[in-house]
GROMACS .gro file of N, CA and C in nm:
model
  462
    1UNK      N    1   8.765   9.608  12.031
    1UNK     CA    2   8.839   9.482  12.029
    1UNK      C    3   8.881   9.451  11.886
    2UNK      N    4   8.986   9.427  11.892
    2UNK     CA    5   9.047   9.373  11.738
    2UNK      C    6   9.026   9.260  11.771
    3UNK      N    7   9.032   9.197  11.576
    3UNK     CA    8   9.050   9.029  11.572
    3UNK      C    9   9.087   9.053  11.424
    4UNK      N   10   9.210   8.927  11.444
    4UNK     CA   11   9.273   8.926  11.286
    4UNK      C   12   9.250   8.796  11.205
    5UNK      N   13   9.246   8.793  11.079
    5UNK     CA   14   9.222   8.709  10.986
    5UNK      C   15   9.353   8.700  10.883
    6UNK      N   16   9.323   8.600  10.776
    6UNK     CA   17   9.451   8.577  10.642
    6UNK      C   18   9.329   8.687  10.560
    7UNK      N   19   9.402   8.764  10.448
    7UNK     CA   20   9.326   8.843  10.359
    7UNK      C   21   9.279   8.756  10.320
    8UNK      N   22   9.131   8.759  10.221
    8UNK     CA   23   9.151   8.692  10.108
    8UNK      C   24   9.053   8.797   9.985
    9UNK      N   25   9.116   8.736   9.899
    9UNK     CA   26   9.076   8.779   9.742
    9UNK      C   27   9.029   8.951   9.733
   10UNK      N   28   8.904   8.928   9.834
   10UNK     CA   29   8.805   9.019   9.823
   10UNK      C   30   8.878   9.176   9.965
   11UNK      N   31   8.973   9.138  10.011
   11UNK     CA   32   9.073   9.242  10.053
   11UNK      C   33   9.160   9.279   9.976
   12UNK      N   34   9.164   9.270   9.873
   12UNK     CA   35   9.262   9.331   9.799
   12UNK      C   36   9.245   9.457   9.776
   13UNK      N   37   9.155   9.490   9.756
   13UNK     CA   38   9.160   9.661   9.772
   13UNK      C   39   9.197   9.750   9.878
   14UNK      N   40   9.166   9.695   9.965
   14UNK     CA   41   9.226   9.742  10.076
   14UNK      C   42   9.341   9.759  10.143
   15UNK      N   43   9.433   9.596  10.111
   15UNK     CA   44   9.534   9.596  10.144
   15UNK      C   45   9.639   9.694  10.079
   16UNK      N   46   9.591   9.740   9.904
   16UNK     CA   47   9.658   9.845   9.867
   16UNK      C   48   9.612   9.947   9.889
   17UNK      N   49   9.520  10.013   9.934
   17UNK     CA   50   9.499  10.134  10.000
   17UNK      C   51   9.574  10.170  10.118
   18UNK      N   52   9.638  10.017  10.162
   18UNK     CA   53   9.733  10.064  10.283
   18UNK      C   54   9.882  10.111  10.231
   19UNK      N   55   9.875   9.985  10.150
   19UNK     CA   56   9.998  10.001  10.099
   19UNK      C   57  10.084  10.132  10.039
   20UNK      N   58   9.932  10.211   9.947
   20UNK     CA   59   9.978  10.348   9.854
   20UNK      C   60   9.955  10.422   9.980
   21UNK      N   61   9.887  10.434  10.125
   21UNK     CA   62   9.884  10.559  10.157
   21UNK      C   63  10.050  10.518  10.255
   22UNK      N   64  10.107  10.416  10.296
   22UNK     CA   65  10.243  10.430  10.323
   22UNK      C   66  10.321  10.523  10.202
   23UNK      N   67  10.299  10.475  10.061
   23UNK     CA   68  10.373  10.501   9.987
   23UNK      C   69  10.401  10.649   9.959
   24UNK      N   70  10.262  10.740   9.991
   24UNK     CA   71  10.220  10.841   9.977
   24UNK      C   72  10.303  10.920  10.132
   25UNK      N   73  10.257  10.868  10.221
   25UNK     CA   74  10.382  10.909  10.318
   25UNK      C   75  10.570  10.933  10.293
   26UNK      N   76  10.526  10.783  10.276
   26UNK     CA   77  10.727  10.773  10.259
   26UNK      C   78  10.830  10.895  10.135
   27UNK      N   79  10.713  10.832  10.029
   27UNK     CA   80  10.771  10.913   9.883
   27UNK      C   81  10.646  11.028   9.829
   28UNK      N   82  10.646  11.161   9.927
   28UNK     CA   83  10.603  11.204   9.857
   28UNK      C   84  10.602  11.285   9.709
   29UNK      N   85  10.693  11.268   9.656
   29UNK     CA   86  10.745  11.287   9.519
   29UNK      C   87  10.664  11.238   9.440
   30UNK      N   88  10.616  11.094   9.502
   30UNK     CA   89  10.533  11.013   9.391
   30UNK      C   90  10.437  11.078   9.274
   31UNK      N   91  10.413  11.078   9.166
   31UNK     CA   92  10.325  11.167   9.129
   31UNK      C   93  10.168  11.034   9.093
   32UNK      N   94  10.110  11.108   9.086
   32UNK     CA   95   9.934  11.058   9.084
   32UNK      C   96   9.960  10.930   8.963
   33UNK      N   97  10.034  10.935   8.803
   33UNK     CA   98  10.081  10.866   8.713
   33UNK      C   99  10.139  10.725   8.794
   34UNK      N  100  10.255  10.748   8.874
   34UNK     CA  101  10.337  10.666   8.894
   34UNK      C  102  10.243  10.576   9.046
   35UNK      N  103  10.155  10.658   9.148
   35UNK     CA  104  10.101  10.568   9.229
   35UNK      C  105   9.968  10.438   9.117
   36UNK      N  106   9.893  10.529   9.068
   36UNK     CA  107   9.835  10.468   8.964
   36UNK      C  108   9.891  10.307   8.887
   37UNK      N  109  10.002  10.332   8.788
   37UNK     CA  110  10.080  10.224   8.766
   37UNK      C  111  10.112  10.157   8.876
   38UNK      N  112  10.160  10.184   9.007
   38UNK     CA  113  10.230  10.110   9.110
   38UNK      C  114  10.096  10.018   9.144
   39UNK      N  115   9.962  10.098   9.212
   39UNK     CA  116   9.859  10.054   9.263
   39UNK      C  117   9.817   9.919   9.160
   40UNK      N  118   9.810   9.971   9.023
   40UNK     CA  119   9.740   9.845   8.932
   40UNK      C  120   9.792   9.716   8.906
   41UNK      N  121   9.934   9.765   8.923
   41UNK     CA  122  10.057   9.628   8.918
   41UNK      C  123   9.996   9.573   9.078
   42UNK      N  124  10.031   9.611   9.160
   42UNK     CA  125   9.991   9.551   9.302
   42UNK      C  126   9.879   9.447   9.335
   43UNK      N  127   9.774   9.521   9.269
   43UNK     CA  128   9.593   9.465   9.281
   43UNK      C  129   9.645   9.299   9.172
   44UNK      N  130   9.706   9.348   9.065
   44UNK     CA  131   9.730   9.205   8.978
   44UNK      C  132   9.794   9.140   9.058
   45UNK      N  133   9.900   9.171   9.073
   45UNK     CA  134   9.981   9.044   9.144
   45UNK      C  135   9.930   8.982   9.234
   46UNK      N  136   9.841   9.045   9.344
   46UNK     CA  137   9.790   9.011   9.489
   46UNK      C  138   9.667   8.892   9.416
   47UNK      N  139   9.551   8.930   9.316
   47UNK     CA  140   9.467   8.900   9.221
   47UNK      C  141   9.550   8.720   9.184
   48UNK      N  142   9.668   8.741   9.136
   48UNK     CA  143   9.731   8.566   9.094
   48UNK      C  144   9.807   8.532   9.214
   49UNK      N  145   9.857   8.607   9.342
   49UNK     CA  146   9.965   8.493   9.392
   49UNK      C  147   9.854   8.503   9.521
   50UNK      N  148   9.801   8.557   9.586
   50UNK     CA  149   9.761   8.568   9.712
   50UNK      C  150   9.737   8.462   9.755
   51UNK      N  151   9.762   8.397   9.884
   51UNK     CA  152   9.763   8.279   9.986
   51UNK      C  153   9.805   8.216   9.845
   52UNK      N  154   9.914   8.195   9.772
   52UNK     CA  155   9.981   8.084   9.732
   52UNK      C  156  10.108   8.108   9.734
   53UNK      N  157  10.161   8.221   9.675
   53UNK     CA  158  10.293   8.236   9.735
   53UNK      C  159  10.320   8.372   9.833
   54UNK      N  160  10.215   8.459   9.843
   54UNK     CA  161  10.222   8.572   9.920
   54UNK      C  162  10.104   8.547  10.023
   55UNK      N  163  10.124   8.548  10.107
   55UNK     CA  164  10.012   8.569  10.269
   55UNK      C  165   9.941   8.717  10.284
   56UNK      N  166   9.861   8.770  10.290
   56UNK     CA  167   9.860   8.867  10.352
   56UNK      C  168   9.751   8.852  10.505
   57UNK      N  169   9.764   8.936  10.594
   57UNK     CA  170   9.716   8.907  10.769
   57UNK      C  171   9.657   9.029  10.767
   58UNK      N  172   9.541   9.072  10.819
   58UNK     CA  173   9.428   9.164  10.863
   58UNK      C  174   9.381   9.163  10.944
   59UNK      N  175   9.423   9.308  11.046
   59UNK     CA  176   9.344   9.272  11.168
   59UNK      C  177   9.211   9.409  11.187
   60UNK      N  178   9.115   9.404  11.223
   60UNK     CA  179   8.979   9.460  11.181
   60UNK      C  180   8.934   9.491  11.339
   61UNK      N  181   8.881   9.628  11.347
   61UNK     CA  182   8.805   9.645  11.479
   61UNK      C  183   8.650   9.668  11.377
   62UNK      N  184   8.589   9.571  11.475
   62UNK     CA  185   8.442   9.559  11.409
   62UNK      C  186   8.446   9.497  11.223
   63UNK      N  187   8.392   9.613  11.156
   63UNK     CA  188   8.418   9.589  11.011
   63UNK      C  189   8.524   9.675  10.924
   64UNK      N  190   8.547   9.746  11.002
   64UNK     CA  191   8.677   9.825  10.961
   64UNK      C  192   8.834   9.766  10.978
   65UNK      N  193   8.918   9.784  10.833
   65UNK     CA  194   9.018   9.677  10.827
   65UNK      C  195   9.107   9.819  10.931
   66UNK      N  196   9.245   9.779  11.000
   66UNK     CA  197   9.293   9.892  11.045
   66UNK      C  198   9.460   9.878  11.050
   67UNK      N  199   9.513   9.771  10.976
   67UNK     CA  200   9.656   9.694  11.012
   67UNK      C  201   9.665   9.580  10.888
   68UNK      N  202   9.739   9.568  10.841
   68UNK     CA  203   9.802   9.457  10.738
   68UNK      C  204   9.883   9.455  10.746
   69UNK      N  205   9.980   9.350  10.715
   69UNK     CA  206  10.128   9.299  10.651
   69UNK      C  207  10.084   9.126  10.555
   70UNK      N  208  10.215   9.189  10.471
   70UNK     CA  209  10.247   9.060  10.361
   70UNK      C  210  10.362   8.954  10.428
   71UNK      N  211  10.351   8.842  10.388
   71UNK     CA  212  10.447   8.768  10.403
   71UNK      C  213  10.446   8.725  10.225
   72UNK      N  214  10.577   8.721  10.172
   72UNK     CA  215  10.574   8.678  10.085
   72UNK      C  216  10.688   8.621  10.025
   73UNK      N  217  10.629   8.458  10.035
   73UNK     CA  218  10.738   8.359  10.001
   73UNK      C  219  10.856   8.318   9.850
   74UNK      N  220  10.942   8.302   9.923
   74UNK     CA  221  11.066   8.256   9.768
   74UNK      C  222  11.148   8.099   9.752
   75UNK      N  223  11.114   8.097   9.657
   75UNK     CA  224  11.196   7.961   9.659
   75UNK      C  225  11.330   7.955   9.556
   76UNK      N  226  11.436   7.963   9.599
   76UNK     CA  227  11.570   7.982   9.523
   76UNK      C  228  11.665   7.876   9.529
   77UNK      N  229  11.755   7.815   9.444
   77UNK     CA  230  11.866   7.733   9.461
   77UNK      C  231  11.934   7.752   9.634
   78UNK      N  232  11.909   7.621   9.680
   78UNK     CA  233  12.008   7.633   9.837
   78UNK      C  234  12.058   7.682   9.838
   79UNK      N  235  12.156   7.691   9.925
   79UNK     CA  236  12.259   7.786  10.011
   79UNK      C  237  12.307   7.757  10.148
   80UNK      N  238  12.408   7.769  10.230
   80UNK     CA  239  12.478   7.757  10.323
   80UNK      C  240  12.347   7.846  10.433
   81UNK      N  241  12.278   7.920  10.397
   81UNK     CA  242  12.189   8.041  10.489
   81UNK      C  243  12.045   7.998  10.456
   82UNK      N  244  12.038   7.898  10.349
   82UNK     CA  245  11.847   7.852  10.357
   82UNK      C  246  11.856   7.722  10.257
   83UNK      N  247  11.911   7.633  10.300
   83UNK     CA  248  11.924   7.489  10.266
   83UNK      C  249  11.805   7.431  10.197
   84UNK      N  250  11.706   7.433  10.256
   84UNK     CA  251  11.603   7.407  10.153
   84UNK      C  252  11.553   7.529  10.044
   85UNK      N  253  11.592   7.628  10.017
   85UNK     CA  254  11.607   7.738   9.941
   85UNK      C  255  11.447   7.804   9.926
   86UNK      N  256  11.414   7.784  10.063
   86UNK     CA  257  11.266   7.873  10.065
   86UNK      C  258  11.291   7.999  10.222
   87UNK      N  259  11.247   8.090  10.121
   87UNK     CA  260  11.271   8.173  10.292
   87UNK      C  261  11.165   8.271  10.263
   88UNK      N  262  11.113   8.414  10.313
   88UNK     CA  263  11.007   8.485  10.287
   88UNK      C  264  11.064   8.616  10.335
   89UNK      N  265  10.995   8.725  10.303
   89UNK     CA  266  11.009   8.866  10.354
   89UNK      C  267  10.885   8.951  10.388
   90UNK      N  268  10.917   8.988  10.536
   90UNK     CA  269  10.780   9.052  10.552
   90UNK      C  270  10.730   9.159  10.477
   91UNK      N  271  10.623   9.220  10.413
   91UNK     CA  272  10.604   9.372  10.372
   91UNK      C  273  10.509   9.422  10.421
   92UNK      N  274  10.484   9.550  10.400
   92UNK     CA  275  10.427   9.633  10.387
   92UNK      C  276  10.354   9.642  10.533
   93UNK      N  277  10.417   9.620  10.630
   93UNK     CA  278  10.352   9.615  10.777
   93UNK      C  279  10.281   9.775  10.809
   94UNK      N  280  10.170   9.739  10.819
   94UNK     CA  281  10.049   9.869  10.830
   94UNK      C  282   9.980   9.907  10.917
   95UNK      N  283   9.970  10.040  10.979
   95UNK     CA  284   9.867  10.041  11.065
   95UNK      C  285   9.790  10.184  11.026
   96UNK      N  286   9.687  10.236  11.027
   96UNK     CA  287   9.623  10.342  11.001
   96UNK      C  288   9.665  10.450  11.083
   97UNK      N  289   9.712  10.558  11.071
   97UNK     CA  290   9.713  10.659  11.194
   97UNK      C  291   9.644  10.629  11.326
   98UNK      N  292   9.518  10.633  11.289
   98UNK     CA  293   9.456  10.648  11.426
   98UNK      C  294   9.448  10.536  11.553
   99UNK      N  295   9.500  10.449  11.463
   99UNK     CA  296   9.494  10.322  11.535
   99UNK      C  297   9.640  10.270  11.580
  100UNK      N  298   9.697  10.378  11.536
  100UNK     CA  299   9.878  10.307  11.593
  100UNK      C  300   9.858  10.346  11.740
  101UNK      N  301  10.023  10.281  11.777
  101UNK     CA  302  10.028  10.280  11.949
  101UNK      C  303   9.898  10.156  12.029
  102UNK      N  304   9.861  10.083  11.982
  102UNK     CA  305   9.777   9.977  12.055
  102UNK      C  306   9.832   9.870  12.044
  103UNK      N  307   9.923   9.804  12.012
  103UNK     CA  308   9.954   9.706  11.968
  103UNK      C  309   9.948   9.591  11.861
  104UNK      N  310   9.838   9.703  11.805
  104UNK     CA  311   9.756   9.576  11.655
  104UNK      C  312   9.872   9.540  11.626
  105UNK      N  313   9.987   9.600  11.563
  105UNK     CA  314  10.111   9.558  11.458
  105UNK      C  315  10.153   9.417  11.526
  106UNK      N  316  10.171   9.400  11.702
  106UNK     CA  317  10.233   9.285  11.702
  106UNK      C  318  10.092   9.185  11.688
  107UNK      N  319   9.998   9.200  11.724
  107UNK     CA  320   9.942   9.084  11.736
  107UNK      C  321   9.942   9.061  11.589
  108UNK      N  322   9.948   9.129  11.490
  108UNK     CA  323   9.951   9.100  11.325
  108UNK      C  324  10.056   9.005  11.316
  109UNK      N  325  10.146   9.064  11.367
  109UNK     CA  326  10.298   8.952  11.321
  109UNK      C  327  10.277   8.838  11.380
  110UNK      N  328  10.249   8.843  11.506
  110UNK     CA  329  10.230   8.729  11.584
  110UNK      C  330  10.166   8.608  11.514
  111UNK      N  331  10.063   8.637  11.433
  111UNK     CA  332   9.961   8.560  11.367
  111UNK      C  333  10.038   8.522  11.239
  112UNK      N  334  10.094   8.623  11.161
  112UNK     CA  335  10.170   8.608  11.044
  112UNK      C  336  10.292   8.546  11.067
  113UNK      N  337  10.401   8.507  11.183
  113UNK     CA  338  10.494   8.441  11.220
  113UNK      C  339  10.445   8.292  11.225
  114UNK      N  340  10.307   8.316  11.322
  114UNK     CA  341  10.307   8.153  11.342
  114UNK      C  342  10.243   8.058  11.211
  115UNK      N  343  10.227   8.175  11.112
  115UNK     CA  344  10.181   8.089  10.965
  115UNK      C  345  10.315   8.062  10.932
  116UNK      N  346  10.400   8.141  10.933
  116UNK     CA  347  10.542   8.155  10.826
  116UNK      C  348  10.596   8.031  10.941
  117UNK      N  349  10.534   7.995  11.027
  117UNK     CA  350  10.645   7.845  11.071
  117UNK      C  351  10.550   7.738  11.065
  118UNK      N  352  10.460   7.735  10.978
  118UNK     CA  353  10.457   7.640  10.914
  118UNK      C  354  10.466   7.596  10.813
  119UNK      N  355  10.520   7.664  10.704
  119UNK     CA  356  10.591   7.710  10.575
  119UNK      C  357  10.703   7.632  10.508
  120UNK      N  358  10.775   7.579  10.626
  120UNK     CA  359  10.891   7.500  10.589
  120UNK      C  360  10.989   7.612  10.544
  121UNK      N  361  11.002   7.742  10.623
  121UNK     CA  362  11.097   7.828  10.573
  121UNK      C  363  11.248   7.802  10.643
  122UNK      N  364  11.352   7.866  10.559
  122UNK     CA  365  11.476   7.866  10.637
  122UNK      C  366  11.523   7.960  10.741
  123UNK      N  367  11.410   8.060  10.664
  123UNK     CA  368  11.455   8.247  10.752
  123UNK      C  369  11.332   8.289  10.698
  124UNK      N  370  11.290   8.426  10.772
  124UNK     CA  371  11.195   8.516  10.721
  124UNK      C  372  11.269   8.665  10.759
  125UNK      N  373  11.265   8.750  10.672
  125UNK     CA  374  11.349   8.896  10.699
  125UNK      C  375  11.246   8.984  10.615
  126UNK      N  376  11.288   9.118  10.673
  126UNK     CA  377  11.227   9.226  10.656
  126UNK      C  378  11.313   9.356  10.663
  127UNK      N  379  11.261   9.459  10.652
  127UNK     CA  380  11.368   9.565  10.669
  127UNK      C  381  11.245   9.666  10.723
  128UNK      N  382  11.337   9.734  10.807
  128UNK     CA  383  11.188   9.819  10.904
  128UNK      C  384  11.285   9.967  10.983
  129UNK      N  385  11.172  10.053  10.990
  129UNK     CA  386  11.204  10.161  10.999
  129UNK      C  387  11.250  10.161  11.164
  130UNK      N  388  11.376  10.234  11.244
  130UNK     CA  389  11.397  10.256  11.335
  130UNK      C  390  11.299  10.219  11.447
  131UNK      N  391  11.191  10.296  11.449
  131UNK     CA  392  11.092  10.311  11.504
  131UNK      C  393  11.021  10.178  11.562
  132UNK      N  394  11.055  10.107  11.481
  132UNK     CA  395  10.995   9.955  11.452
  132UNK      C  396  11.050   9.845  11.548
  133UNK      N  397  11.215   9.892  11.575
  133UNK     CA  398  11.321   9.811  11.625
  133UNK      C  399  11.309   9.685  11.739
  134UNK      N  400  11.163   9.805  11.856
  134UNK     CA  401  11.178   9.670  11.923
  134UNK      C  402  11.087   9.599  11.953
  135UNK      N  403  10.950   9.593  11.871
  135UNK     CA  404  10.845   9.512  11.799
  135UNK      C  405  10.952   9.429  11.732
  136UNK      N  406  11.026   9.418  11.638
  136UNK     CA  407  11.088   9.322  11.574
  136UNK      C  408  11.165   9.264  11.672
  137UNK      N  409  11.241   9.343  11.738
  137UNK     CA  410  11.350   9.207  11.859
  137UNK      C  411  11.240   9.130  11.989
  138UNK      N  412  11.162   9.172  11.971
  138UNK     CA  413  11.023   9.128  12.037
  138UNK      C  414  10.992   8.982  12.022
  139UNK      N  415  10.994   9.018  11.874
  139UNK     CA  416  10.927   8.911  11.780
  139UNK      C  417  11.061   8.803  11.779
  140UNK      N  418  11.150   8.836  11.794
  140UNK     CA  419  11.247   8.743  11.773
  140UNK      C  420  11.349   8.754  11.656
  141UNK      N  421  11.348   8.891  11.592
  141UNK     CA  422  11.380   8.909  11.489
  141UNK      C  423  11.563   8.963  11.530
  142UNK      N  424  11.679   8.956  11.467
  142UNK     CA  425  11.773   9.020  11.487
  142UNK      C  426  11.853   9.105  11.378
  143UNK      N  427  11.907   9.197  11.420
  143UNK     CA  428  11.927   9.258  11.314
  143UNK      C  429  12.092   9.238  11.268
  144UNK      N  430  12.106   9.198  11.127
  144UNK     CA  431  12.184   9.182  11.042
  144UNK      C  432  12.284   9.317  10.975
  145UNK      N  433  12.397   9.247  11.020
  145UNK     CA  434  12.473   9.372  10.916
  145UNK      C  435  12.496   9.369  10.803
  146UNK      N  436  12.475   9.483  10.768
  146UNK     CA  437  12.405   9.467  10.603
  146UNK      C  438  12.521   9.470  10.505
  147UNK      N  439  12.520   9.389  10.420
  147UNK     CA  440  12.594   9.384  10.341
  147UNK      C  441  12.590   9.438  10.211
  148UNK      N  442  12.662   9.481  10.130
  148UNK     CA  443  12.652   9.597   9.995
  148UNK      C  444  12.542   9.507   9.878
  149UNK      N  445  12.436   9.582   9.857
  149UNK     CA  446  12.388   9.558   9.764
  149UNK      C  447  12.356   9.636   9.608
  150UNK      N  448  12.390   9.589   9.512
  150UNK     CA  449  12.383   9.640   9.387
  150UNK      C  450  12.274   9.540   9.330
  151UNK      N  451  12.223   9.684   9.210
  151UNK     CA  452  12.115   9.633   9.173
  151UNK      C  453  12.105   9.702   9.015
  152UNK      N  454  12.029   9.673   8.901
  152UNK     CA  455  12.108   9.746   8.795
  152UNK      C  456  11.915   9.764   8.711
  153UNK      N  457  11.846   9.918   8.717
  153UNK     CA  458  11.760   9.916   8.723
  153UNK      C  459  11.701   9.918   8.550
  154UNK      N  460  11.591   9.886   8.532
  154UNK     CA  461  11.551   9.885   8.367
  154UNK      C  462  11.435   9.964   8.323
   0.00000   0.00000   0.00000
């Protein structure tokens, strides 16, 4: 039986152990240097913003964590698309190998949606792999045509 919780503090290690072994999937190019830097930046940030401007949701069979995602909130000058100029983006939605195909992922969102509406958000978006498509239209999510983005790196 799963049951999910909000991370706190003392999940932070974990939640990036999910995070780098996606990363380790997706890009394996990564070299050991660059997960390292990525991992230590991560643990800090999670370390100052966690449950204040970033959420993270954990769902655990027994004492073993097995599923995470971030919600993590923005607050920007209005706009015609988020009037009160707060909206959020999901990340890093996780499940361990062995434990995919059960459904943990939605009941994660499920839990992490009904925080993000009480948030006072305008929108919440994400970007998700094919695979993903109809867990997200599930959820209520629709998909957007994407418009050109540039970005100018340092």
């Amino acid at each position: 039986e799963i049951s999910y919780r909000m991370a706190e503090q003392a999940d932070i290690e974990s939640l990036c152990d999910m995070a780098m072994y996606f990363m380790r999937e997706k890009y394996p190019q990564m070299t050991a240097e660059q997960e390292a830097e990525i991992r230590a930046q991560r643990v800090d940030f999670l370390r100052r913003n966690l449950n204040t401007n970033i959420y993270g949701y954990m769902g655990f069979v027994g004492n073993e964590a097995v599923c995470s995602a971030l919600l993590h909130v923005i607050e920007q000058p209005a706009n015609r698309w988020h009037p009160n100029g707060r909206s959020a983006t999901v990340l890093n939605v996780f499940t361990w190998p062995d434990h995919r195909r059960k459904g943990y992922a939605e009941g994660l969102m499920r839990r992490l949606m009904g925080h993000a509406m009480t948030l006072d958000l305008s929108y919440v978006d994400l970007q998700a792999a094919p695979l993903a498509k109809p867990l997200y239209e599930k959820l209520g999510f629709i998909r957007v045509r994407e418009k050109t983005r540039w970005y100018r790196a340092f």
